[in-house]
mmCIF file of C-alpha atoms in Angstrom:
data_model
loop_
_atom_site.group_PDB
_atom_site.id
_atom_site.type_symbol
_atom_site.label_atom_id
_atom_site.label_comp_id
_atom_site.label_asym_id
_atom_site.label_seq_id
_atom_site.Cartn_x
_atom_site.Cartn_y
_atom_site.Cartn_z
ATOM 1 C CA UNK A 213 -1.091 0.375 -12.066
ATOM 2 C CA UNK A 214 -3.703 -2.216 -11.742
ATOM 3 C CA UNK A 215 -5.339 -3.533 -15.059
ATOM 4 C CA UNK A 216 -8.293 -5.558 -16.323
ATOM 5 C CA UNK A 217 -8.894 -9.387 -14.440
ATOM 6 C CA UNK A 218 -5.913 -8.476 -12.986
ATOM 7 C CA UNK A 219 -5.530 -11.324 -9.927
ATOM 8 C CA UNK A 220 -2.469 -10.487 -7.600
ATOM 9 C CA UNK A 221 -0.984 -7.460 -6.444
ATOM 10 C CA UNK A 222 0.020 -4.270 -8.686
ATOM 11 C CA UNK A 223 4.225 -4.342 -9.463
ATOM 12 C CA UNK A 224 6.139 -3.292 -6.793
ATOM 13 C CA UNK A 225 7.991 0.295 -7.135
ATOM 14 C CA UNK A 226 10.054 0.163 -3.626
ATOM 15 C CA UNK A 227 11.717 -1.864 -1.184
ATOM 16 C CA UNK A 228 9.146 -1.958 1.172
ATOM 17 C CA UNK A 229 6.246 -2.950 -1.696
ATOM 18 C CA UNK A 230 8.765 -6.025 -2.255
ATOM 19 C CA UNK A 231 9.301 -6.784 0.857
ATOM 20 C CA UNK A 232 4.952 -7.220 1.271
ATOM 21 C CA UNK A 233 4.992 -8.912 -1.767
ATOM 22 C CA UNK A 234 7.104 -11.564 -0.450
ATOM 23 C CA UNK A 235 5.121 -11.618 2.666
ATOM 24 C CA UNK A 236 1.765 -12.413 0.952
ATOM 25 C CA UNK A 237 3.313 -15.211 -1.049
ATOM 26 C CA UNK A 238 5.056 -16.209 2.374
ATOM 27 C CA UNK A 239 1.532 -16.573 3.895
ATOM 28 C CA UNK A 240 -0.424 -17.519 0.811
ATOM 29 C CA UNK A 241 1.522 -20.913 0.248
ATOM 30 C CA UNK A 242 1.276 -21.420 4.202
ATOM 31 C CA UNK A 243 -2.861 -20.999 3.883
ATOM 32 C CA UNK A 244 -2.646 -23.388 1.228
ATOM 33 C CA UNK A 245 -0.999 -26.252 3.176
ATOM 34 C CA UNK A 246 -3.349 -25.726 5.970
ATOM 35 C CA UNK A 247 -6.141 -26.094 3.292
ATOM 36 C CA UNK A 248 -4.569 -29.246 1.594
ATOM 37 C CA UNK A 249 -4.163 -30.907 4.746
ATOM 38 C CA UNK A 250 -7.565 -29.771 6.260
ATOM 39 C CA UNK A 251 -9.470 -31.039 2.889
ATOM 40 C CA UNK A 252 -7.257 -34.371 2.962
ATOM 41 C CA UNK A 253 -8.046 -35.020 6.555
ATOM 42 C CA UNK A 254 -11.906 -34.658 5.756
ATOM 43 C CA UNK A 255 -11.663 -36.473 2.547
ATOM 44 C CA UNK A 256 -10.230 -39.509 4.349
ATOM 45 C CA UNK A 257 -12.995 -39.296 7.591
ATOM 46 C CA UNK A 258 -16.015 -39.189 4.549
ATOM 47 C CA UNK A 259 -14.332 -42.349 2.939
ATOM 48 C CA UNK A 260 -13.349 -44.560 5.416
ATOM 49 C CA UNK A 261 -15.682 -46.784 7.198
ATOM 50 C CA UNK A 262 -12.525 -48.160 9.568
ATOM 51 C CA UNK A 263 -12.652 -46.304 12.844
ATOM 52 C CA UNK A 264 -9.763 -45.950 15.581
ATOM 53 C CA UNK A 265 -10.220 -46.257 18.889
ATOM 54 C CA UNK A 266 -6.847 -45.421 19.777
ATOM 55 C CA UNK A 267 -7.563 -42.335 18.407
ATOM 56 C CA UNK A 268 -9.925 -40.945 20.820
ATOM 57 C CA UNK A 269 -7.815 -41.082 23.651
ATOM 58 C CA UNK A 270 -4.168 -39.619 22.331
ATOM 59 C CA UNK A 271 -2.468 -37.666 23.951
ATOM 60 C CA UNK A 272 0.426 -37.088 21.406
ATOM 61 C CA UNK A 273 -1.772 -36.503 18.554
ATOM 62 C CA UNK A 274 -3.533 -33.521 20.772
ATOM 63 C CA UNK A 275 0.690 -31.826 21.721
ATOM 64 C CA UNK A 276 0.933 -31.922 17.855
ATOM 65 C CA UNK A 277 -1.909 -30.355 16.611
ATOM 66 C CA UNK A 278 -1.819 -27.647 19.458
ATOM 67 C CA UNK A 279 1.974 -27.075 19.166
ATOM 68 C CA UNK A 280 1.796 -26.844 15.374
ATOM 69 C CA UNK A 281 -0.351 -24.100 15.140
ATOM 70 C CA UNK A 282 2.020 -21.895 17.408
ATOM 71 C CA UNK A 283 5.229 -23.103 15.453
ATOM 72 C CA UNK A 284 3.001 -21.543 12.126
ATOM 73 C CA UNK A 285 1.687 -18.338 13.730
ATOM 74 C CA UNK A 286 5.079 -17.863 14.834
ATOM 75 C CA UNK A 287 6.133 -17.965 11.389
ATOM 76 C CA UNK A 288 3.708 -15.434 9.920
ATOM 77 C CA UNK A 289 4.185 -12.669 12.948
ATOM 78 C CA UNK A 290 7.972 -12.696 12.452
ATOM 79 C CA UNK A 291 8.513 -11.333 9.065
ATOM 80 C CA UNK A 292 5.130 -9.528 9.519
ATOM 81 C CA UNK A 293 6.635 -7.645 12.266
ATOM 82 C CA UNK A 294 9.929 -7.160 10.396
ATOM 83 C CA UNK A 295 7.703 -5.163 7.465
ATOM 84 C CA UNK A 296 5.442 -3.218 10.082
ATOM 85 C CA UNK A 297 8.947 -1.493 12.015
ATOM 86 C CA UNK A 298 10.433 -1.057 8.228
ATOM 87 C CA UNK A 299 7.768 1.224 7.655
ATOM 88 C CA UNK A 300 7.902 2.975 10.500
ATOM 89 C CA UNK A 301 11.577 3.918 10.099
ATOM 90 C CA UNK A 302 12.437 7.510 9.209
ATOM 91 C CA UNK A 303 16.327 7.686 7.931
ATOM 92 C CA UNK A 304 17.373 11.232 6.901
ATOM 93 C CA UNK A 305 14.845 12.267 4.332
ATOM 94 C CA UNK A 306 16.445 13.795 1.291
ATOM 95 C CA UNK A 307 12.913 15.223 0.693
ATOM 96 C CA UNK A 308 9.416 16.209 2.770
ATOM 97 C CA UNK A 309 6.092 16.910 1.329
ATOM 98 C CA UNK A 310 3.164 17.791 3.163
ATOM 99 C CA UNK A 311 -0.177 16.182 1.914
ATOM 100 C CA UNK A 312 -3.878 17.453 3.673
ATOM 101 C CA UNK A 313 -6.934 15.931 2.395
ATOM 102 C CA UNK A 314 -10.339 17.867 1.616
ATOM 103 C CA UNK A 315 -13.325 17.130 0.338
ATOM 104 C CA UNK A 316 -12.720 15.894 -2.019
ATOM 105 C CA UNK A 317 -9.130 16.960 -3.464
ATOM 106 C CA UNK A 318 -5.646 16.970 -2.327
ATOM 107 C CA UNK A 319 -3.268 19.499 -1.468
ATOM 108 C CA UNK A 320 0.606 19.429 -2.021
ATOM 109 C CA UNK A 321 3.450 21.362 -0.289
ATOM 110 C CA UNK A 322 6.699 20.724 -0.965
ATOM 111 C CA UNK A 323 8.517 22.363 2.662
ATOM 112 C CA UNK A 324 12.240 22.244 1.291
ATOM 113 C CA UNK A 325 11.628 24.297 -1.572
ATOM 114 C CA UNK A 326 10.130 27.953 -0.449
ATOM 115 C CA UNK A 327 6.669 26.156 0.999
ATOM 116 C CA UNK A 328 5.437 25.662 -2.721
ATOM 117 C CA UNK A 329 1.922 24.549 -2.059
ATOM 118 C CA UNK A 330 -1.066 23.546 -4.775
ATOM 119 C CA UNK A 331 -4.175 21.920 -4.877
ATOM 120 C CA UNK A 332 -4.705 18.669 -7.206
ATOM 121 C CA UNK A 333 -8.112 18.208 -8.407
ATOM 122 C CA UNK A 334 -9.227 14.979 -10.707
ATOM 123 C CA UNK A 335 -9.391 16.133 -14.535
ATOM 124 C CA UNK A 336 -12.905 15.891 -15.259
ATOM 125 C CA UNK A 337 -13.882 13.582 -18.417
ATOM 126 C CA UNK A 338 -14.553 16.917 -20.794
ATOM 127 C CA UNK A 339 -10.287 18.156 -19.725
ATOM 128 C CA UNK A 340 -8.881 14.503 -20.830
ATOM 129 C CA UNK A 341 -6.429 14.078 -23.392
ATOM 130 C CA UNK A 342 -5.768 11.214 -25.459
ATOM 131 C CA UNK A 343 -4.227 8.369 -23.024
ATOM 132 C CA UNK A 344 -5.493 9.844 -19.914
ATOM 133 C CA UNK A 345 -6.996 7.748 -17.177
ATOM 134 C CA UNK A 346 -10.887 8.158 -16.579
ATOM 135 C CA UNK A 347 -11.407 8.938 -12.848
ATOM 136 C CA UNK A 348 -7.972 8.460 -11.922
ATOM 137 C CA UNK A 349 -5.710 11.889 -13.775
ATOM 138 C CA UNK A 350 -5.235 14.896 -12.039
ATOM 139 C CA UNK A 351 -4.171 18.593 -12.979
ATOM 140 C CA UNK A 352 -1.226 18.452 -11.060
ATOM 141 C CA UNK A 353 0.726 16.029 -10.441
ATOM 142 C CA UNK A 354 3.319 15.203 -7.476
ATOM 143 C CA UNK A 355 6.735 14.897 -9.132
ATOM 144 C CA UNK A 356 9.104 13.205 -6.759
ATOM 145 C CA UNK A 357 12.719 11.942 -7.449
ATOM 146 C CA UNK A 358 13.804 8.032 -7.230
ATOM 147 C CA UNK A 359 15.924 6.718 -5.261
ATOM 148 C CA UNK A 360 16.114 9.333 -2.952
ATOM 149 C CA UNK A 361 13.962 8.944 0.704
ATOM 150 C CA UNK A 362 11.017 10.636 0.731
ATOM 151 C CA UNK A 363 8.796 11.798 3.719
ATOM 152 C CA UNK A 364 5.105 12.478 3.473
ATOM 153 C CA UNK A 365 3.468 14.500 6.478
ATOM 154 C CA UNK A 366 -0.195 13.271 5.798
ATOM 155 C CA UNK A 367 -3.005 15.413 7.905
ATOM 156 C CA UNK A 368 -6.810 16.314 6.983
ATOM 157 C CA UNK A 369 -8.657 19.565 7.083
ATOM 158 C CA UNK A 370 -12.325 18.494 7.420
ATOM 159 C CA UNK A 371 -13.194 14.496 7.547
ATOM 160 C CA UNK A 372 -10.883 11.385 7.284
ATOM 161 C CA UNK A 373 -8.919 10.377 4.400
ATOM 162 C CA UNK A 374 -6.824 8.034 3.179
ATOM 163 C CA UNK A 375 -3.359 8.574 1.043
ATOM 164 C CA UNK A 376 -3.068 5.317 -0.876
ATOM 165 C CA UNK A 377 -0.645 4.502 -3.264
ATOM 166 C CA UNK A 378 -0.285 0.878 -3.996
ATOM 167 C CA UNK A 379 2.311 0.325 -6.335
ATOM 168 C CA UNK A 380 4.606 2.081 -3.639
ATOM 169 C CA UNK A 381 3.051 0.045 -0.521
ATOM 170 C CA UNK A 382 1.621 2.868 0.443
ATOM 171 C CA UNK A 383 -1.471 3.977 2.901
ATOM 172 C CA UNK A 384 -1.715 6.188 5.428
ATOM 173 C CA UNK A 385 -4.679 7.634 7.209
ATOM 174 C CA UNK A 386 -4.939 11.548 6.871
ATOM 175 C CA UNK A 387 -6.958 12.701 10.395
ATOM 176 C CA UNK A 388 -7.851 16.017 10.941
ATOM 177 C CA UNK A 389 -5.818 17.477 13.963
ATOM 178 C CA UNK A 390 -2.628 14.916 13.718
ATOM 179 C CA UNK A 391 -0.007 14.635 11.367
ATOM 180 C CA UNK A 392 0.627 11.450 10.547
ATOM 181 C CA UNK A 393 4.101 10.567 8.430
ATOM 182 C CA UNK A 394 5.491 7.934 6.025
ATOM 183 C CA UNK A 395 8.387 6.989 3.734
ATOM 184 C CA UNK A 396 9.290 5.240 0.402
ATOM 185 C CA UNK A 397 12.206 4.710 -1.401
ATOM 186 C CA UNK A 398 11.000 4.876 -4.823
ATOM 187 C CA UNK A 399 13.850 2.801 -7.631
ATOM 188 C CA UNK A 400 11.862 3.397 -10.945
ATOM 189 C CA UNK A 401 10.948 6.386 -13.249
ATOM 190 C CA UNK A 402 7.226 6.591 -14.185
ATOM 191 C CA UNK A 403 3.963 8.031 -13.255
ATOM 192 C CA UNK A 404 1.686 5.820 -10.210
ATOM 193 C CA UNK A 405 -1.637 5.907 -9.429
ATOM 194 C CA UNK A 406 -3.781 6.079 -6.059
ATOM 195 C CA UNK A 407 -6.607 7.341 -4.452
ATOM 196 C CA UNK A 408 -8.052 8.329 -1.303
ATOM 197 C CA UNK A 409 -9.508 4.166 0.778
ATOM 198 C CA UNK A 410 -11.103 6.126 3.389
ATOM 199 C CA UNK A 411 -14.672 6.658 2.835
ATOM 200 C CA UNK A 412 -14.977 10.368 3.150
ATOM 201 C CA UNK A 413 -18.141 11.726 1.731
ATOM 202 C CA UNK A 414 -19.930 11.747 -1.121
ATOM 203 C CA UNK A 415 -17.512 11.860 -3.648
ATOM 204 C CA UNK A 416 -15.105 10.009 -2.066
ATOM 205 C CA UNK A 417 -14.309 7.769 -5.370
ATOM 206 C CA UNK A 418 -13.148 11.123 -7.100
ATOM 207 C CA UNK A 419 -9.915 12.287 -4.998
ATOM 208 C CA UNK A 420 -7.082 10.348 -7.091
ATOM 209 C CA UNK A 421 -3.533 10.707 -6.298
ATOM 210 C CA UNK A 422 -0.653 10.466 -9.138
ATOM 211 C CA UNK A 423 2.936 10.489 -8.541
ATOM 212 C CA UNK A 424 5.476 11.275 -11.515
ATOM 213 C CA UNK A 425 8.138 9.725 -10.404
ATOM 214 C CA UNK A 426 12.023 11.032 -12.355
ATOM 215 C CA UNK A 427 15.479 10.769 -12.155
ATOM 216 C CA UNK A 428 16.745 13.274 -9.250
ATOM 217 C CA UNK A 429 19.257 15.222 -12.125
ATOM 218 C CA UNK A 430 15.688 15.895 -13.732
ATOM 219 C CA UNK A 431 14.386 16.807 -10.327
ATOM 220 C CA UNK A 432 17.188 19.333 -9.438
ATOM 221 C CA UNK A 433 16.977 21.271 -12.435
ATOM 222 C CA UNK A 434 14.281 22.975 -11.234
ATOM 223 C CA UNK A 435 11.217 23.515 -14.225
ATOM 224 C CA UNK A 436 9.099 20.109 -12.904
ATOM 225 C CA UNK A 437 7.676 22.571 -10.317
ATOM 226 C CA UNK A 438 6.224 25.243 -13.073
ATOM 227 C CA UNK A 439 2.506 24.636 -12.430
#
């Protein structure tokens, strides 16, 4: 999870939270050549009193600067649209839970196991234990097994939400009426934080969402689920 002055993004917990990691530095170090050579060119044009005339009037100079552009957009929307279809893809989910959004809580139904289905609420500061996370605990908690595909079925039953899980590269919308679906892949054991980026009401800040995350022998043995 995020911490304090923390500057870039939160430590990735699945391939496809890599894979946009690599894409932001991929486009970060290309905004800062643009930058570099943007500043350099004004730099020189507020220093120098020589002048070109030759300048005015080339043709060359204009191909390059309106070809380059392309050749660099080009190189952004490729891997861009590499990430966007990864997401999209659905292969054989070993698992499916169904998440609907309310105001303001979350409710959880695992459809492979007998349609277990509970609400999770945030704890409020008077229920937390020592080591608990202000605004951001719950009193149930998804657990999930790694490295095994999962498939969330993401819907609302009043206003829109937002299921948001960043350290998975997670967030999709939750509209009332349509059932919207994603999947991750997660590869580490541990307990991840989110919460609902949709502004949705009045307490919108309070509808956290956290993941425990185990090994899938853990998973299959059946007591995780005692709520």
């Amino acid at each position: 999870m995020a911490h304090a002055a923390q500057v870039g993004l939160q430590d990735a917990t699945s391939p496809i939270m890599e894979e946009l990691i690599t894409f932001h530095d991929h486009a970060l170090m290309i905004i800062f050549l643009i930058c570099f050579l943007v500043l350099y060119a004004l730099f020189l044009t507020l220093t120098t009193k020589l002048t070109n005339t030759s300048i005015s009037d080339a043709q060359e100079m204009e191909t390059v600067w309106t070809i380059l552009p392309a050749i660099i957009l080009v190189l952004i929307a490729l891997p861009s649209l590499r990430i966007l279809y990864m997401t999209d893809e659905v292969n054989d989910p070993s698992l499916t839970i169904k998440s609907i959004g309310h105001q303001w809580y979350w409710t959880y139904e695992y459809t492979d196991y007998g349609g277990l289905i509970f609400n999770s609420y945030m704890l409020p500061p008077l229920f937390l234990e020592p080591g608990d996370l202000r605004l951001l605990d719950v009193d149930n908690r998804v657990v999930l097994p790694i490295e095994a595909p999962i498939r969330m079925m993401i819907t609302s039953q009043d206003v829109l939400h937002s299921w948001a899980v960043p350290t998975l590269g997670l967030k999709t919308d939750a509209i009332p009426g349509r059932l919207n679906q994603t999947t991750f892949t997660a590869t580490r054991p541990g307990v991840y934080y989110g919460q609902c980026s949709e502004i949705c009401g009045a307490n919108h800040s309070f509808m956290p969402i956290v993941l425990e995350l185990i090994p899938l022998k853990i998973f299959e043995m059946g007591p995780v689920f005692t709520l």
